[in-house]
Each structure stands twice: as structure tokens, then as C-alpha cells.
Amino acid sequence: MTKIDVLLGLQWGDEGKGKIVDVLTPDYDVIARFQGGPNAGHTLEFNGMKHVLHIIPSGIFHKEKLNLIGNGVLIEPCIFRQEIMDLEAKGVDATQNLYVSQKAHLILPSHRMMDAANEQAKGNSKIGSTLKGIGPAYTDKIARCGLRVGDTMASDFRERYELLKEQHVRQAMTLGFDVAAFRIDGLSLEEYEQKWMESLATLKRFRFVASEYFVNRCLQEGKRVLAEGAQAMMLDIDFGTYPFVTSSNTITAGVCTGLGVAPSTIGKVMGITKAYCTRVGAGPFPTELFDETGRRLCELGHEYGATTGRPRRCGWIDLPALRYACMINGVTELYVTKPDVMNDFDEVKMCVEYEVEGKRTSEIPFEYNTLPITPVLNSYEGWCQSLEGITAYENLPAKLKNYMGEIERQTGVRIAAVSISPDRKDVLFK
Ligand code: GDP
Ligand code: IMO
Ligand code: MG
């Protein structure tokens, strides 16, 4: 029996997970998403083309590989259909190599409305949700009233849908939300619902599977399975910067519940981090830069959300958060992306500890959201050169390798590879 390897983000998302999964896919037989939904935006670049995936695993461009949407994932049928159409336009027919768990929950149009209603009700303490309906759909899953992919085949599906929708409309009205004025992509709830129902036909073209049996059978047959995380450690519902988090377990433990595999089947855990740090949406971010350096990271790194287009907040790499991520996830190797964004920086910094209420700590305090946290920064000389054309890790500038060595020392985890451009070909293994 083989083990299932895991790849996940160690910061606040957008570390380059999609890109690294695409690069590693040739080593695997199956790529499986285990949590999250269309709040994710995973970018892949190769042959001069750029592709953004939201629900579909990042192995989809390798047509001989199987891709699985696990039970822990949320599917919004309209977004799913659009993604399938975008792939078809690029000549990729996913019907042959994409399987969907019967137990994956559905995001209804009214879940998206509830997301907007909840955010509006929060006033100044908004999460900055992507408004894809993630929180409300996971809420219904836990409240035991959600609808699952397999339920679409049941004769009473429409009745159950209507009951759930009515419940959402009542809740939204209680929150003082204007249901009649609500729009998704310019469509009213009823208009979007029509499109949503039609999109179910696209979903039904795919093989619905008992993904827990499917994955375990694959492992028993000696197939290699890679679990692809969405969002990231610091957005985890339990260990992230709650309440400024997403609504799923984004961590290694989420692989077990999101795919139906035992903890003892977990193999390598590959953690992805940028050489600096970004965050989209609200919530604490101790190393955030509000100055010219922060603006340069945003512009040079093209730090705009792949799902919402919002500018990402930028700052220095945060080692206390990274060490926490390595601990919670059992990270066995690191992948560092985007050092090339800092090629022109004379100086690069790293937060090695926090100062909270006059005391230094290397742990994430419970009061992360409420107490001012001052990052303790170490400074390093920049490498001040382009990385273009470098094809081997050992040929990277010495100062960059020194910076990478410092990340290894600070986390106690080895770096397996460094990515130096958005393109598939620019990942340098150590
Ligand atoms: P994900 O959500 O973790 O898959 O990451 P996103 O796709 O949302 O964001 C990562 C962004 O960085 C994308 O635009 C990628 O094309 C880009 N990217 C990934 N790796 C690198 C890299 O090594 N260098 C540069 N400059 N861009 C990268
Ligand atoms: P990938 O997989 C970055 C953030 C949102 C918001 C919070 C909650 O591309 O790394 P939600 O829609 O889940 O209710 O939003 O989480 N967020 C992400 N930030 N990358 C993502 O996914 C994210 N998915 C959600 O901005 O702050
Ligand atoms: Mg992303």
C-alpha cells in the first residue's frame, strides 16, 4: 500500500500551490482536492498560457492522470460548469479524468446570498469573504441540512432544495438583507437559480464516486496519490486567525476527513510558502508593509487575487507563523515560491519572533487579533540580480541561497525546491 502525499499552503493562501501541483503531477497517478471550494484560485502557467482553476484539481492538464474532487470540497455548479467550459475551450476534455465525490456538498445560490447577508451584518468586522457561499454551505453541512452531489439524483431533490432556500431567505430577511436587490453576476436569485439548475446537467456528466473507497483502492493498488490543499494554514478554521479564516480544515488533518483516508496513510507533507507573505481579505497580518516596499511587492509580484481580483496585502515572511504551520501540518519539505519578486531589493527582511506587550515570543498568541504584534525583523542583503535563465538550484545567487538556508534553519525543515517564475519550467529542485 502506498501513502498519500499532501501539498498545502503555509501562509494565508496564494503561495503558488496550483503551480507546484502541476509541476509534481507527472510523479503521481491521482490528484485530489480535499477541502475548500470556489473561494480558491490556483494559477498554472505553461507554453505561454495562463489557467486559473477554482474547484478542479491542478492535475487536470495531464490527461493521463486522474483528478478527484473529494467529499470535503464544496461545489457550486455554475462555477463548475464555467470551469469545464474554459477547459473545453483550451481543448481539455475533463469528463474522462475527473471524478466527483457523491458526498461533496453543494453551494446553493442562496448560500451565496447568505454569505453577502452575513458580511453585511458584520459591518466593520467583515471577514472579507470571497462571497462564494463557503461559510453558509459548510454551516449547513455541520447543521446536517446540506445537499450533496449524490442527492441531485434523488427524486425529492427539488423539494429539499426549496426547503433549504426558503430557510436562507428567512434568515437573510431577519438580518435585514434586501433579498430582492441581491445579484450574482448581475442576475437575481431566481435568475441565477435557473442557471444553477441547468448547470447540474454538466455536473451529472461526470462520474460520481464513493471517493473514500476510490482513494483507498488506489493506495492499495500502489497508485501514487497527491492531496492538493486550498487556502492555507493561517486560514484554517481551528488554527488560523479565527474568525478571519475560511470554514474548513485546510491542514494535513483535513486530508483524512476530506478524502476518507486514515492518518497512518499520510506520506510526505509538502508545504508551500512565498519568500515573502501576502494576505487577501481582513484579519491580522503582523509583517504587513504599508510603505513603498509593500507596494513594490504587490506590483512586482502581481499580487491581485486570482478569484476576486482584489489587491493582496503584502509583507515580509513570517517565521513564527511558518514554524506553527510546520508543526500543525507535520511538514516534511518546503517549497519556496516567488523570490524573483525581490530581485531588485537591496535588503530583504524576515520576521523571526514577535514582540507582544513588551515580551518576545516565537509562538502564535491567542490574542493574535486583538493585541498589537510587533515583528522582530532580521535583515539580509539582497541578491540584486535577475534569476532569469537559471536552471539549477546551485546556480542561484549565494545571497539568495543564504536567505533560503535561513528559512531552513528557522523552521527546521529542508527546502525541496525553489520556484523562480510563474512558469511550470522554473522550479529548481535542490
Ligand atoms: P495558489 O492559490 O496557491 O495556487 O496561488 P495563486 O495562483 O492564487 O497565486 C500565485 C501567483 O503567483 C500566481 O499568479 C502564479 O502564477 C504566481 N507564481 C507562482 N510561482 C511563482 C514564482 O515562483 N514567481 C513568480 N513571479 N510568480 C509565481
Ligand atoms: P487559494 O486556494 C487567499 C480568504 C478570503 C477571506 C477568508 C474567508 O487560492 O489560496 P471565504 O470565501 O472562504 O469565506 O473567505 O479567506 N480566502 C483566500 N485567500 N487564497 C485563497 O484560496 C482563499 N480562499 C479564501 O479572502 O479573507
Ligand atoms: Mg489562489
XYZ file of C-alpha atoms and ligand atoms in Angstrom:
486
model
C 0.000 0.000 0.000
C 1.349 3.431 -0.909
C 0.995 6.545 1.195
C -0.884 9.676 0.193
C 1.306 12.765 -0.170
C -0.023 16.180 0.756
C 0.684 19.627 -0.659
C -0.657 22.673 1.117
C -0.189 26.388 1.732
C 1.573 27.527 4.902
C 0.597 31.205 4.913
C -2.708 32.962 4.072
C -3.203 31.406 0.640
C -1.933 32.058 -2.887
C 1.521 30.624 -2.209
C 1.599 29.010 -5.661
C 0.002 25.656 -4.747
C -1.582 25.176 -8.172
C 1.698 25.747 -9.928
C 3.643 23.294 -7.774
C 0.910 20.639 -8.047
C 1.080 20.962 -11.827
C 4.870 20.523 -11.705
C 4.629 17.456 -9.438
C 1.711 15.795 -11.269
C 3.952 13.646 -13.527
C 5.082 11.825 -10.338
C 1.501 10.905 -9.371
C -1.465 8.903 -10.665
C -4.228 10.800 -8.880
C -4.557 14.435 -7.778
C -7.291 15.018 -5.201
C -8.751 18.187 -3.706
C -9.915 17.620 -0.122
C -11.444 20.900 1.100
C -12.470 24.400 0.132
C -14.401 25.334 -2.945
C -14.523 28.125 -5.500
C -13.004 30.540 -2.994
C -9.714 29.049 -4.240
C -7.931 30.340 -7.323
C -4.972 28.220 -8.423
C -2.899 29.589 -11.291
C -0.932 27.431 -13.722
C 1.310 28.764 -16.467
C 2.946 26.834 -19.276
C 3.557 27.215 -23.020
C 2.845 30.926 -22.680
C -0.699 30.254 -21.394
C -2.210 31.054 -18.014
C -5.016 28.991 -16.444
C -6.902 29.621 -13.219
C -8.648 26.696 -11.525
C -11.140 27.040 -8.673
C -12.638 23.629 -7.876
C -10.906 21.333 -10.339
C -7.603 19.817 -9.164
C -4.437 21.224 -10.715
C -3.520 17.889 -12.331
C -6.221 18.300 -14.963
C -3.858 19.375 -17.765
C -2.161 15.970 -17.677
C -4.798 13.911 -19.417
C -3.474 10.511 -18.385
C -3.798 11.431 -14.672
C -6.976 11.048 -12.602
C -8.328 14.037 -10.730
C -10.729 13.779 -7.828
C -12.962 16.291 -6.084
C -13.215 14.806 -2.586
C -16.074 14.749 -0.089
C -14.610 17.693 1.840
C -14.911 20.061 -1.142
C -17.840 22.386 -1.889
C -19.148 22.552 -5.456
C -21.024 25.491 -6.952
C -22.500 24.023 -10.177
C -22.447 27.272 -12.231
C -18.793 27.906 -11.379
C -18.027 24.239 -12.042
C -19.699 24.432 -15.456
C -17.806 27.603 -16.336
C -14.539 25.926 -15.377
C -15.368 22.903 -17.525
C -16.248 25.190 -20.454
C -12.984 27.118 -20.053
C -11.079 23.834 -20.139
C -13.011 22.671 -23.215
C -12.131 25.938 -24.948
C -8.478 25.013 -24.329
C -9.008 21.540 -25.765
C -9.156 19.759 -22.397
C -11.992 17.233 -22.013
C -12.216 16.652 -18.261
C -15.081 14.135 -18.465
C -12.594 11.307 -18.894
C -10.270 12.004 -15.978
C -12.241 13.963 -13.378
C -14.232 12.133 -10.696
C -16.507 13.766 -8.144
C -17.354 12.520 -4.671
C -21.037 11.773 -4.090
C -20.568 13.230 -0.639
C -19.199 16.632 -1.702
C -21.642 19.340 -0.605
C -23.309 21.787 -2.973
C -23.232 25.563 -2.730
C -26.738 26.866 -3.486
C -27.362 30.352 -4.887
C -28.956 31.152 -1.531
C -25.728 30.160 0.256
C -24.056 32.890 -1.757
C -26.793 35.272 -0.705
C -26.281 34.287 2.940
C -22.557 34.952 2.581
C -23.371 38.501 1.464
C -26.035 38.894 4.176
C -23.644 37.712 6.920
C -20.869 40.007 5.729
C -23.243 42.961 5.568
C -24.467 42.202 9.090
C -20.882 42.174 10.380
C -20.425 45.834 9.431
C -16.864 46.869 10.271
C -15.784 43.390 11.311
C -16.246 41.798 7.869
C -14.134 38.723 7.116
C -13.527 39.863 3.547
C -15.074 36.627 2.236
C -14.797 35.794 -1.451
C -18.647 35.648 -1.319
C -18.760 32.259 -2.997
C -21.033 30.847 -0.281
C -18.340 28.884 1.542
C -19.227 29.752 5.154
C -23.002 29.189 4.770
C -22.576 25.913 2.825
C -20.190 24.445 5.426
C -22.567 25.733 8.141
C -25.405 23.675 6.612
C -23.111 20.669 6.278
C -22.377 20.774 10.002
C -26.017 21.578 10.816
C -26.914 18.382 8.913
C -29.199 20.054 6.405
C -26.871 20.451 3.405
C -27.350 18.969 -0.055
C -24.724 16.730 -1.570
C -23.700 15.906 -5.105
C -25.256 12.431 -4.814
C -28.547 13.981 -3.686
C -29.023 15.529 -7.130
C -30.075 12.054 -8.325
C -32.853 11.742 -5.711
C -36.478 12.241 -6.729
C -37.107 14.714 -3.901
C -34.007 16.823 -4.671
C -36.006 19.873 -5.787
C -38.206 19.787 -2.671
C -35.179 19.621 -0.402
C -33.570 22.429 -2.372
C -36.657 24.632 -1.964
C -36.858 23.982 1.779
C -33.234 24.940 2.284
C -33.552 28.009 0.090
C -36.661 29.199 1.980
C -34.755 28.826 5.221
C -31.964 31.024 3.812
C -34.385 33.656 2.556
C -35.987 33.848 6.015
C -32.569 34.117 7.679
C -31.459 36.844 5.282
C -34.616 38.849 5.910
C -34.110 38.522 9.665
C -30.683 40.090 9.137
C -32.370 42.987 7.325
C -30.861 41.943 3.997
C -32.560 43.108 0.792
C -33.214 39.765 -0.926
C -34.953 41.330 -3.940
C -31.972 43.581 -4.694
C -29.406 40.771 -4.332
C -27.497 39.893 -7.529
C -24.974 37.202 -8.502
C -23.104 38.114 -11.682
C -25.860 40.641 -12.405
C -28.646 38.052 -12.006
C -31.397 37.981 -9.377
C -31.629 34.992 -7.052
C -34.377 33.430 -9.245
C -32.489 34.058 -12.485
C -29.276 32.637 -11.077
C -31.194 29.685 -9.672
C -32.371 28.841 -13.196
C -28.773 28.841 -14.393
C -27.734 26.793 -11.353
C -30.349 24.111 -12.083
C -29.234 23.946 -15.730
C -25.610 23.619 -14.616
C -26.447 20.437 -12.723
C -26.639 18.737 -16.123
C -22.917 19.478 -16.634
C -22.089 18.128 -13.192
C -24.027 14.933 -13.937
C -21.832 14.260 -16.966
C -19.066 13.346 -14.512
C -18.556 10.113 -12.631
C -19.900 10.396 -9.086
C -17.854 8.097 -6.883
C -17.609 6.944 -3.286
C -14.292 8.767 -3.079
C -13.235 7.124 0.190
C -13.315 3.687 -1.477
C -11.814 5.111 -4.647
C -8.786 6.670 -2.890
C -8.148 3.714 -0.589
C -8.349 1.296 -3.504
C -5.839 3.420 -5.411
C -3.439 3.326 -2.437
C -3.874 -0.444 -2.081
C -3.072 -0.879 -5.765
C 0.161 1.049 -5.261
C -1.005 4.153 -7.120
C 0.507 7.465 -6.105
C -1.997 9.998 -4.797
C -1.356 13.687 -4.134
C -3.799 15.670 -1.979
C -3.976 19.319 -3.108
C -4.811 21.860 -0.430
C -6.704 25.085 -0.969
C -6.491 28.257 1.137
C -3.787 27.713 3.743
C -2.700 27.075 7.306
C -3.398 30.553 8.669
C -6.939 30.432 7.215
C -7.695 27.100 8.928
C -10.981 27.110 10.866
C -9.331 25.784 14.056
C -5.759 27.083 13.995
C -5.908 30.125 11.717
C -6.539 33.719 12.732
C -10.137 32.998 13.782
C -12.642 34.478 12.971
C -10.721 35.832 9.954
C -10.437 32.395 8.396
C -12.233 30.163 5.936
C -14.687 27.495 7.091
C -12.720 24.294 6.529
C -9.715 22.450 7.923
C -7.049 23.434 5.451
C -4.369 21.451 7.306
C -2.999 17.926 6.834
C -5.673 16.568 9.197
C -8.262 17.836 6.677
C -6.959 15.295 4.155
C -8.232 12.460 6.373
C -11.741 13.874 6.706
C -11.871 15.387 3.228
C -10.924 12.212 1.382
C -11.627 9.401 3.826
C -8.084 8.209 4.443
C -6.573 7.118 7.752
C -3.899 9.298 9.438
C -1.423 6.415 9.075
C -1.695 6.671 5.256
C -0.238 10.192 5.150
C 3.194 10.263 3.480
C 5.159 13.364 2.536
C 3.742 16.740 3.524
C 4.908 19.462 1.171
C 4.402 22.970 2.498
C 4.386 25.932 0.118
C 5.480 29.385 1.185
C 6.276 32.554 -0.673
C 9.674 34.103 0.006
C 7.622 36.981 1.451
C 3.999 36.971 2.605
C 0.560 38.052 1.385
C -2.991 38.054 2.625
C -6.320 38.877 0.909
C -9.287 39.974 2.973
C -9.416 41.166 6.564
C -7.575 39.927 9.664
C -4.234 40.237 11.412
C -1.001 40.247 9.436
C 1.903 41.236 11.708
C 4.537 41.658 8.982
C 2.320 43.687 6.643
C 4.110 46.615 4.987
C 2.181 49.813 4.412
C 5.099 51.568 2.751
C 6.761 51.702 -0.648
C 8.297 48.223 -0.116
C 4.820 46.753 0.402
C 3.580 48.467 -2.758
C 6.602 47.150 -4.694
C 5.923 43.582 -3.532
C 2.312 43.963 -4.692
C 3.191 45.401 -8.093
C 6.261 43.274 -8.887
C 4.547 40.122 -7.573
C 1.282 40.896 -9.423
C -0.418 40.349 -6.105
C -4.052 40.525 -7.120
C -6.463 37.750 -6.112
C -6.982 35.001 -8.715
C -10.637 34.650 -7.627
C -11.743 38.173 -6.745
C -9.085 40.422 -8.327
C -8.619 42.214 -5.005
C -5.109 43.547 -4.275
C -3.300 41.297 -1.818
C -1.780 42.830 1.294
C 1.996 42.270 1.266
C 4.754 41.979 3.872
C 7.871 40.118 4.953
C 7.957 36.374 5.523
C 6.676 35.456 8.985
C 8.735 32.691 10.643
C 6.636 32.285 13.833
C 3.624 31.614 11.576
C 5.711 29.333 9.343
C 7.065 27.320 12.288
C 3.490 26.977 13.588
C 2.411 25.766 10.139
C 5.227 23.216 10.006
C 4.259 21.925 13.443
C 0.491 21.636 12.848
C 0.893 20.086 9.413
C 3.929 17.887 10.004
C 5.610 19.471 7.005
C 8.402 17.233 5.709
C 9.679 19.569 2.974
C 9.290 23.174 1.935
C 8.734 24.685 -1.498
C 9.562 28.388 -1.650
C 7.990 30.495 -4.413
C 8.473 33.986 -5.797
C 11.916 35.068 -4.508
C 12.317 36.574 -8.017
C 9.851 39.302 -6.985
C 12.569 40.688 -4.663
C 15.389 40.547 -7.228
C 15.881 44.328 -7.117
C 15.685 44.695 -3.340
C 18.884 45.934 -1.646
C 17.655 44.438 1.591
C 15.211 41.642 2.419
C 13.790 41.006 5.871
C 12.448 38.089 7.813
C 10.301 38.168 10.947
C 11.909 35.715 13.379
C 9.898 36.460 16.526
C 7.001 38.610 17.708
C 7.033 41.228 20.398
C 3.728 41.232 22.285
C 3.144 43.522 25.286
C 6.887 44.123 25.592
C 7.762 40.410 25.600
C 9.354 38.400 22.834
C 7.664 35.201 21.760
C 8.050 32.769 18.920
C 4.547 31.364 19.416
C 1.231 32.489 17.952
C -0.622 34.164 20.841
C -4.360 33.566 21.383
C -4.853 37.342 21.306
C -3.438 37.467 17.772
C -6.374 39.550 16.547
C -6.604 41.978 19.393
C -3.113 42.722 20.718
C -0.653 44.770 18.690
C 2.123 42.459 17.489
C 5.482 43.929 16.556
C 7.545 41.729 14.266
C 11.197 41.280 15.247
C 12.934 41.541 11.891
C 16.303 40.198 10.753
C 17.782 41.906 7.735
C 19.696 40.291 4.851
C 21.496 41.761 1.877
C 19.524 41.430 -1.335
C 20.917 39.345 -4.208
C 20.253 42.208 -6.650
C 20.251 40.195 -9.847
C 17.812 38.636 -12.245
C 17.170 34.902 -11.854
C 16.112 34.507 -15.454
C 17.787 31.629 -17.225
C 18.944 29.916 -14.028
C 18.102 26.226 -14.355
C 19.805 24.658 -11.339
C 19.469 25.411 -7.633
C 23.231 25.550 -7.098
C 23.478 28.367 -9.651
C 21.209 30.666 -7.659
C 22.993 33.725 -6.222
C 24.818 32.971 -2.958
C 22.855 35.635 -1.063
C 19.558 34.060 -2.126
C 20.802 30.609 -1.090
C 21.817 32.132 2.234
C 18.279 33.517 2.654
C 16.838 30.072 1.844
C 19.275 28.466 4.309
C 17.982 30.825 6.985
C 14.389 29.695 6.303
C 15.547 26.089 6.713
C 17.369 26.865 9.964
C 14.448 28.823 11.377
C 11.852 26.141 10.574
C 13.996 23.038 10.902
C 12.549 21.782 7.611
C 14.520 21.256 4.425
C 13.701 23.139 1.240
C 12.974 20.712 -1.594
C 12.703 23.296 -4.365
C 12.541 26.979 -5.162
C 10.242 28.452 -7.812
C 11.569 31.493 -9.663
C 8.823 32.411 -12.142
C 5.123 31.652 -12.741
C 6.081 29.170 -15.448
C 5.969 25.400 -15.000
C 9.582 25.052 -16.110
C 11.069 27.341 -13.459
C 11.100 25.133 -10.372
C 14.624 24.355 -9.199
C 14.915 21.205 -7.117
C 17.681 21.130 -4.537
P -2.414 29.316 -5.201
O -3.763 29.769 -4.809
O -1.586 28.902 -4.013
O -2.424 28.250 -6.256
O -1.663 30.582 -5.814
P -2.290 31.667 -6.843
O -2.335 31.064 -8.183
O -3.535 32.249 -6.296
O -1.199 32.811 -6.736
C 0.137 32.601 -7.034
C 0.546 33.602 -8.119
O 1.947 33.650 -8.205
C 0.063 33.195 -9.491
O -0.188 34.351 -10.246
C 1.246 32.416 -10.061
O 1.287 32.439 -11.481
C 2.387 33.204 -9.480
N 3.622 32.424 -9.216
C 3.731 31.159 -8.747
N 5.031 30.849 -8.534
C 5.740 31.948 -8.874
C 7.141 32.273 -8.827
O 7.990 31.477 -8.425
N 7.493 33.528 -9.237
C 6.576 34.439 -9.661
N 6.994 35.636 -10.017
N 5.253 34.170 -9.706
C 4.858 32.943 -9.292
P -6.281 29.772 -2.534
O -6.621 28.308 -2.554
C -6.338 33.525 -0.378
C -9.732 34.276 2.255
C -10.709 35.375 1.873
C -11.202 35.797 3.239
C -11.250 34.493 4.018
C -12.608 33.815 4.037
O -6.318 30.419 -3.863
O -5.009 30.014 -1.787
P -14.199 32.626 2.293
O -14.556 32.945 0.878
O -13.547 31.308 2.460
O -15.358 32.822 3.219
O -13.119 33.739 2.711
O -10.325 33.635 3.376
N -9.530 33.252 1.219
C -8.409 33.146 0.500
N -7.307 33.920 0.457
N -6.387 32.415 -1.140
C -7.480 31.612 -1.096
O -7.517 30.422 -1.725
C -8.568 31.984 -0.283
N -9.781 31.454 -0.029
C -10.351 32.232 0.905
O -10.061 36.409 1.188
O -10.251 36.624 3.856
Mg -5.013 31.453 -5.062
